[in-house]
Coordinates of C-alpha atoms in Angstrom, one line a residue:
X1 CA 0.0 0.0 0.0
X2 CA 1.3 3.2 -0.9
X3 CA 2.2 6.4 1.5
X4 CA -1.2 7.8 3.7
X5 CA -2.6 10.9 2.5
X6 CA -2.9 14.1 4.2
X7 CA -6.0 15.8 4.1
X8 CA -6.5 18.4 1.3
X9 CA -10.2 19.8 1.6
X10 CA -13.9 18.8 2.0
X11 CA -16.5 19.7 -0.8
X12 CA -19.6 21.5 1.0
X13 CA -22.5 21.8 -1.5
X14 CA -24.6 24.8 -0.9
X15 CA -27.4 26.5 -3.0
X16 CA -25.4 29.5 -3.8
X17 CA -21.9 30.7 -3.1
X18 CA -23.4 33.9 -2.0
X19 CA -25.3 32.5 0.9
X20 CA -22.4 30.1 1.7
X21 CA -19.9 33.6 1.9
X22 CA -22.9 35.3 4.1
X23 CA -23.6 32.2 6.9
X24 CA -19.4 31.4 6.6
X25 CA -18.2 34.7 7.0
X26 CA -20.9 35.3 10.4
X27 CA -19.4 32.1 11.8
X28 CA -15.9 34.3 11.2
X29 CA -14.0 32.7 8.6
X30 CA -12.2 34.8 5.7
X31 CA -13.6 33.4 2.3
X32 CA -11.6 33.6 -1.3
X33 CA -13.0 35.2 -4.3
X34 CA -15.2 33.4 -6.1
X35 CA -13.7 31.2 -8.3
X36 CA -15.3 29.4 -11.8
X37 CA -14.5 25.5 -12.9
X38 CA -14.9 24.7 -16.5
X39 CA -17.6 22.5 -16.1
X40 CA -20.2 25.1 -14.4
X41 CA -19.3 25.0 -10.9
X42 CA -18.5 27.5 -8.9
X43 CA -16.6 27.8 -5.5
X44 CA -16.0 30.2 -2.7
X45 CA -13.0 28.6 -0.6
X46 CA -11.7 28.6 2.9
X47 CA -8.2 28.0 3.7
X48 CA -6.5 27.3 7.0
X49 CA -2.6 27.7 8.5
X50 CA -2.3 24.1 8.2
X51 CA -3.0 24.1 4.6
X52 CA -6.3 22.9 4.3
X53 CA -9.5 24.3 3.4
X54 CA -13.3 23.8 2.8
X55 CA -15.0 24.3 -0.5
X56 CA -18.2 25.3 -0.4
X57 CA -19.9 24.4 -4.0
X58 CA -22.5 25.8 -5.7
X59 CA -23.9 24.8 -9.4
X60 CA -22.8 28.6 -11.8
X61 CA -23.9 27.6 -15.1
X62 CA -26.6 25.0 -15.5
X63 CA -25.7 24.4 -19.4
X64 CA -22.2 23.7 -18.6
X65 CA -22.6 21.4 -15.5
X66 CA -25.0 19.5 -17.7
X67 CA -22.7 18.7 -20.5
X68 CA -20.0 17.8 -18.3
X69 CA -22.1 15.2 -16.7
X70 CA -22.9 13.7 -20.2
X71 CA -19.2 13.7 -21.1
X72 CA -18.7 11.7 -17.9
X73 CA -17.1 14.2 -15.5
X74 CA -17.2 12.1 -12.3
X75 CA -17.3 15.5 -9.8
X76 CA -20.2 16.7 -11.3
X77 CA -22.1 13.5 -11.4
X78 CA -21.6 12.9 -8.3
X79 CA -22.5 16.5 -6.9
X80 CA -25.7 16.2 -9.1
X81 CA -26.7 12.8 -7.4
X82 CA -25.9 14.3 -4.0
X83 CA -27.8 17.2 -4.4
X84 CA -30.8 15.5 -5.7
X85 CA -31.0 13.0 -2.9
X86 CA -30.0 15.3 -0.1
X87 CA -30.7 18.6 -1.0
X88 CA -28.5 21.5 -1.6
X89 CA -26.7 21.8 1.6
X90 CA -24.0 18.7 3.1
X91 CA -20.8 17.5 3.0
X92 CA -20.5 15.0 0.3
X93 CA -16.6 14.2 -0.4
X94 CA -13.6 14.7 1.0
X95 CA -9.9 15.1 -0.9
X96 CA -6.7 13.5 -0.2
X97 CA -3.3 15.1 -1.3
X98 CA -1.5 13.4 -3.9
X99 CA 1.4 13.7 -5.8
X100 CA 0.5 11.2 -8.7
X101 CA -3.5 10.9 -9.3
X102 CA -3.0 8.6 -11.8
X103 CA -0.7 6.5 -9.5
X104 CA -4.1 6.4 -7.4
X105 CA -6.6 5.7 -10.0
X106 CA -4.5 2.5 -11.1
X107 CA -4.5 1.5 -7.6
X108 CA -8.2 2.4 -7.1
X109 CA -9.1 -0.1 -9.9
X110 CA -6.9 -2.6 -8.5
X111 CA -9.0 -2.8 -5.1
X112 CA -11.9 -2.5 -6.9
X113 CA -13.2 0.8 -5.5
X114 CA -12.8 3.3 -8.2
X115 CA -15.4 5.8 -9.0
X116 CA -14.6 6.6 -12.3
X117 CA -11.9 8.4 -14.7
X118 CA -9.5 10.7 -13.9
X119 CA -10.5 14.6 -14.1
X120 CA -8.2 17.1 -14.8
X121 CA -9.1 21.3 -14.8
X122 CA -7.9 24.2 -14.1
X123 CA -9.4 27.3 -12.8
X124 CA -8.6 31.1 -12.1
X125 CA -7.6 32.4 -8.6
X126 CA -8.0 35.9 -7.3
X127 CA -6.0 36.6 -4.5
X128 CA -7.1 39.7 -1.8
X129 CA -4.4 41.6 -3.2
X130 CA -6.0 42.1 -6.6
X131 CA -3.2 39.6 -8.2
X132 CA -4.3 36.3 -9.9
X133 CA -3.2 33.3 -10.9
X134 CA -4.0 30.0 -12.1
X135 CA -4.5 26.8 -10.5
X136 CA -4.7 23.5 -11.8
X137 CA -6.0 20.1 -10.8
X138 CA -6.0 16.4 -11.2
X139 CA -8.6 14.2 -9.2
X140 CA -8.4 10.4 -9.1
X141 CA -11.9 9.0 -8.0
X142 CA -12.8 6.6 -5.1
X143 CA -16.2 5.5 -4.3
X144 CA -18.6 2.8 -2.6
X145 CA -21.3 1.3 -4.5
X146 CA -22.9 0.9 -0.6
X147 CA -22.6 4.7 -0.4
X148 CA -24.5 6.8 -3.0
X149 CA -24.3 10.0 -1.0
X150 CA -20.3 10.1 -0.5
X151 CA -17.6 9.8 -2.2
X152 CA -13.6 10.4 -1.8
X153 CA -10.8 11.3 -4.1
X154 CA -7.0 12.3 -4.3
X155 CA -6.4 15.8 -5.5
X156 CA -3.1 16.6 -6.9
X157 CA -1.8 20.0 -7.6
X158 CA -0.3 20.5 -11.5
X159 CA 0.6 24.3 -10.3
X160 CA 0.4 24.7 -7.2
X161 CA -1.6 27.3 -4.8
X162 CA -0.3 30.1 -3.4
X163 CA 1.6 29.9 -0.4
X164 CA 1.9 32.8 1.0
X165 CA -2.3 33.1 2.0
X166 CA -1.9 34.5 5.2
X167 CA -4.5 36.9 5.0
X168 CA -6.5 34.5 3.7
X169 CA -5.7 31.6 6.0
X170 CA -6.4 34.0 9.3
X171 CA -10.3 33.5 10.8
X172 CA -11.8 36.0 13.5
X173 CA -12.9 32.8 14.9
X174 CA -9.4 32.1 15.7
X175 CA -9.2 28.6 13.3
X176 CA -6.2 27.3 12.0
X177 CA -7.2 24.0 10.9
X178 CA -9.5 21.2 10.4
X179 CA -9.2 17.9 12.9
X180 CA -11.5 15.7 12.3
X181 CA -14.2 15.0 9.9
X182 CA -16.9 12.8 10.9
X183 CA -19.1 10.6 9.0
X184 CA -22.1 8.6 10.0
X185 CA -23.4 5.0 9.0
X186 CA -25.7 2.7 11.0
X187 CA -23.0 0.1 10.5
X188 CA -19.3 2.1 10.5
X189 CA -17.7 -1.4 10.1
X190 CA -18.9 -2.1 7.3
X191 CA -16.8 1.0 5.8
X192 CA -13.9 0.5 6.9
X193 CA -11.6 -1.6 3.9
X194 CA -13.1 1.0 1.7
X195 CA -11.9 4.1 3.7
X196 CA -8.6 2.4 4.6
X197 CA -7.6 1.5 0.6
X198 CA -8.9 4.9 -0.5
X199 CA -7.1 6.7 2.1
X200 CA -3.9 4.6 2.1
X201 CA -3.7 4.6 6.2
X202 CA -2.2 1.3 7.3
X203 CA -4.8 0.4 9.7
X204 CA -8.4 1.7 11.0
X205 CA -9.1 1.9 15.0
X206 CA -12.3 0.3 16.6
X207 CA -14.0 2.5 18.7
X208 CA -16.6 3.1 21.5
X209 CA -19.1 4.2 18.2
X210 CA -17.7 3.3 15.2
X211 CA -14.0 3.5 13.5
X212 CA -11.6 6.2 12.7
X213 CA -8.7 6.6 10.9
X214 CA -5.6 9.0 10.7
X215 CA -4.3 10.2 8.0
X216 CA -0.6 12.6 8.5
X217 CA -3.0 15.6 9.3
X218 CA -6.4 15.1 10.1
X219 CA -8.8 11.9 11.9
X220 CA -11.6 10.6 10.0
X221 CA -14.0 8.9 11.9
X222 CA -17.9 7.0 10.9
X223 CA -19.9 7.3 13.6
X224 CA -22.8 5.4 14.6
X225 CA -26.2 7.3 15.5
X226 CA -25.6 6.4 19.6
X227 CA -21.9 8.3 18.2
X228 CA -23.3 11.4 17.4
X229 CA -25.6 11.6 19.9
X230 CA -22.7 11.3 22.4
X231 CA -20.2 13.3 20.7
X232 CA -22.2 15.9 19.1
X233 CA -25.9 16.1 20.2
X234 CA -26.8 15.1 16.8
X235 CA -29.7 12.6 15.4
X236 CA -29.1 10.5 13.1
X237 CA -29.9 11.8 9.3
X238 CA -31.8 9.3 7.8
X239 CA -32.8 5.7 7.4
X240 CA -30.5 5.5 4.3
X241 CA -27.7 2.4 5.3
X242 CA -25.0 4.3 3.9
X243 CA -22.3 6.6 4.2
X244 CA -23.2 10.5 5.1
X245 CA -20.9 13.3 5.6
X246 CA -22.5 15.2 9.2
X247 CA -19.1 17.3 11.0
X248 CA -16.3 19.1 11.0
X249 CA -14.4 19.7 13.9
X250 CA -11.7 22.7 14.0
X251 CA -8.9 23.3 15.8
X252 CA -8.4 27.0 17.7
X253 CA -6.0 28.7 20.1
X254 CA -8.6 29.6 22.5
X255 CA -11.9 28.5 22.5
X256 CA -13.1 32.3 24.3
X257 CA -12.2 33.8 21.3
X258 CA -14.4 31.8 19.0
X259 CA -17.0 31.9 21.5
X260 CA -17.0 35.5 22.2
X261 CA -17.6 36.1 17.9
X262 CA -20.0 33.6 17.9
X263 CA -21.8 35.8 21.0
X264 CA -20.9 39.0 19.2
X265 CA -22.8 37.3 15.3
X266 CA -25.8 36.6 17.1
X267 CA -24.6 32.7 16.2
X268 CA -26.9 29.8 18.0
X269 CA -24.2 27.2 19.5
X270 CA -24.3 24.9 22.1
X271 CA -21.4 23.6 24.1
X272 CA -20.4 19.8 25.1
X273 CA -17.4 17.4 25.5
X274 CA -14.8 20.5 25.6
X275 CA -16.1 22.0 22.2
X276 CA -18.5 24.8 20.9
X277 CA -21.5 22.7 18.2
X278 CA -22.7 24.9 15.7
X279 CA -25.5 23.1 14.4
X280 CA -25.6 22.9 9.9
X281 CA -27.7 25.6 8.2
X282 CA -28.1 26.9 4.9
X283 CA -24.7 27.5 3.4
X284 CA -22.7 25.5 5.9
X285 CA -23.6 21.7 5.0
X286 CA -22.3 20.0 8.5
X287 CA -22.3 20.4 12.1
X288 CA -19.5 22.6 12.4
X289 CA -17.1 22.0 16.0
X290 CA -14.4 23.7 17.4
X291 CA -12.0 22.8 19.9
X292 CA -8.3 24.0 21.3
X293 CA -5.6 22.2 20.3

């Protein structure tokens, strides 16, 4: 099995990016320019200190998205299918860095688990200072047929991102980075192999609730419904047997600082186990969690 792979982001559908920059940037993070993909999608990013970030998604030009789809784009499928059986807010993938996607895909149909061919794009980025440049991607595809509503894939960078972001990569809320994402499954177990090949960790844990994983940067754990209720107040989604994207939990200097912009936002939240819950709405897809580290 080859090298583990950091985390590199999770995709967040939303409605609009608008409403995702509104609800985001009252919960205190700094979001990125809007950026355009080829294939009708549209993004509004968040990146952290430890390199990282969220992309909240949104669908820009209907015609576009919809020929991609018929030319077998496997991103846009698979946001299309998410959206239509879960609406347009959730958590629906998260990427893996790689350095060789098509090292991954090879390996992805050798287990068995691929979710389809290799995409490559490359998009325009507008950086606060006015400046631009151009960033380019190529996403090898992992998926469960047990799991319509996730999927998981390794990103690698062609040109790389800025990276100097500082301004860009400092929150209000005081987060520099994402620590665990959280999935849910009335039977975790039965995910594991899956998120274990896809991810490249050497070995998944047996918990109290579920399973987790680590990969160099980030956990990822499936939860069982009596797991989020314990961890994060949380019932459980659906009666659907698969896999669902629910949290994100971030890592802070000092919790009173996030709290006290929360206060100041006129932001519900709820505390428990250490951590501030704020509960998903429209424009952030998951329960979003923050804790010091």
């Amino acid at each position: 099995m080859s090298e583990a792979h950091p985390l590199d982001h999770v995709v967040l559908p939303v409605a609009n990016v608008g409403l995702a920059r509104e609800r985001l940037g009252k919960l205190g993070f700094t979001v990125a320019a809007d950026a355009r993909h080829p294939f009708g999608t549209e993004n509004a990013c968040i990146f952290f200190a430890d390199k990282t970030y969220l992309e909240p998604l949104a669908i820009a030009g209907a015609d576009a998205y919809e020929a991609s789809i018929k030319k077998g784009n496997v991103f846009t499928a698979r946001d299309r299918a998410f959206r239509f059986r879960c609406g347009e807010n959730g958590l629906s993938a998260i990427a893996l860095a790689t350095t060789d996607a098509d090292r991954d895909h090879a390996r992805f149909h050798a287990d068995r688990i691929s979710g389809g061919e290799v995409l490559q794009f490359e998009r325009p980025m507008k950086m606060p200072d006015g400046s631009g440049t151009t960033a380019a991607f190529r996403l090898a595809f992992a998926a469960d047929l047990r799991a319509p509503d996730f999927f998981l894939f390794t990103c690698q960078r062609i040109n790389a991102l800025p990276t100097d972001r500082k301004i860009l990569e400092t929150h209000t809320n005081g987060v520099t980075g994402i620590t665990e994402i959280v999935l849910a499954a009335p039977d975790p177990k039965a995910f594991g192999l899956f998120m274990r090949f896809s991810s490249s960790t050497p070995s998944v844990r047996e918990e109290a609730f579920g399973i987790s994983l680590s990969t160099p940067n980030a956990r990822i754990s499936i939860l069982s419904p009596d797991g989020l209720n314990a961890y994060f107040d949380l019932a459980v989604p659906g009666v659907d047997r698969g896999l669902r994207g629910v949290a994100i939990v971030f890592k802070v200097a000092d919790l009173a600082v996030t709290e006290a912009h929360l206060a100041a936002n006129g932001i519900t939240y709820t505390r428990k186990n250490n951590r501030i819950l704020v509960k998903a709405a429209s424009g952030q897809g998951a329960l979003f969690a923050f804790e010091e580290k």
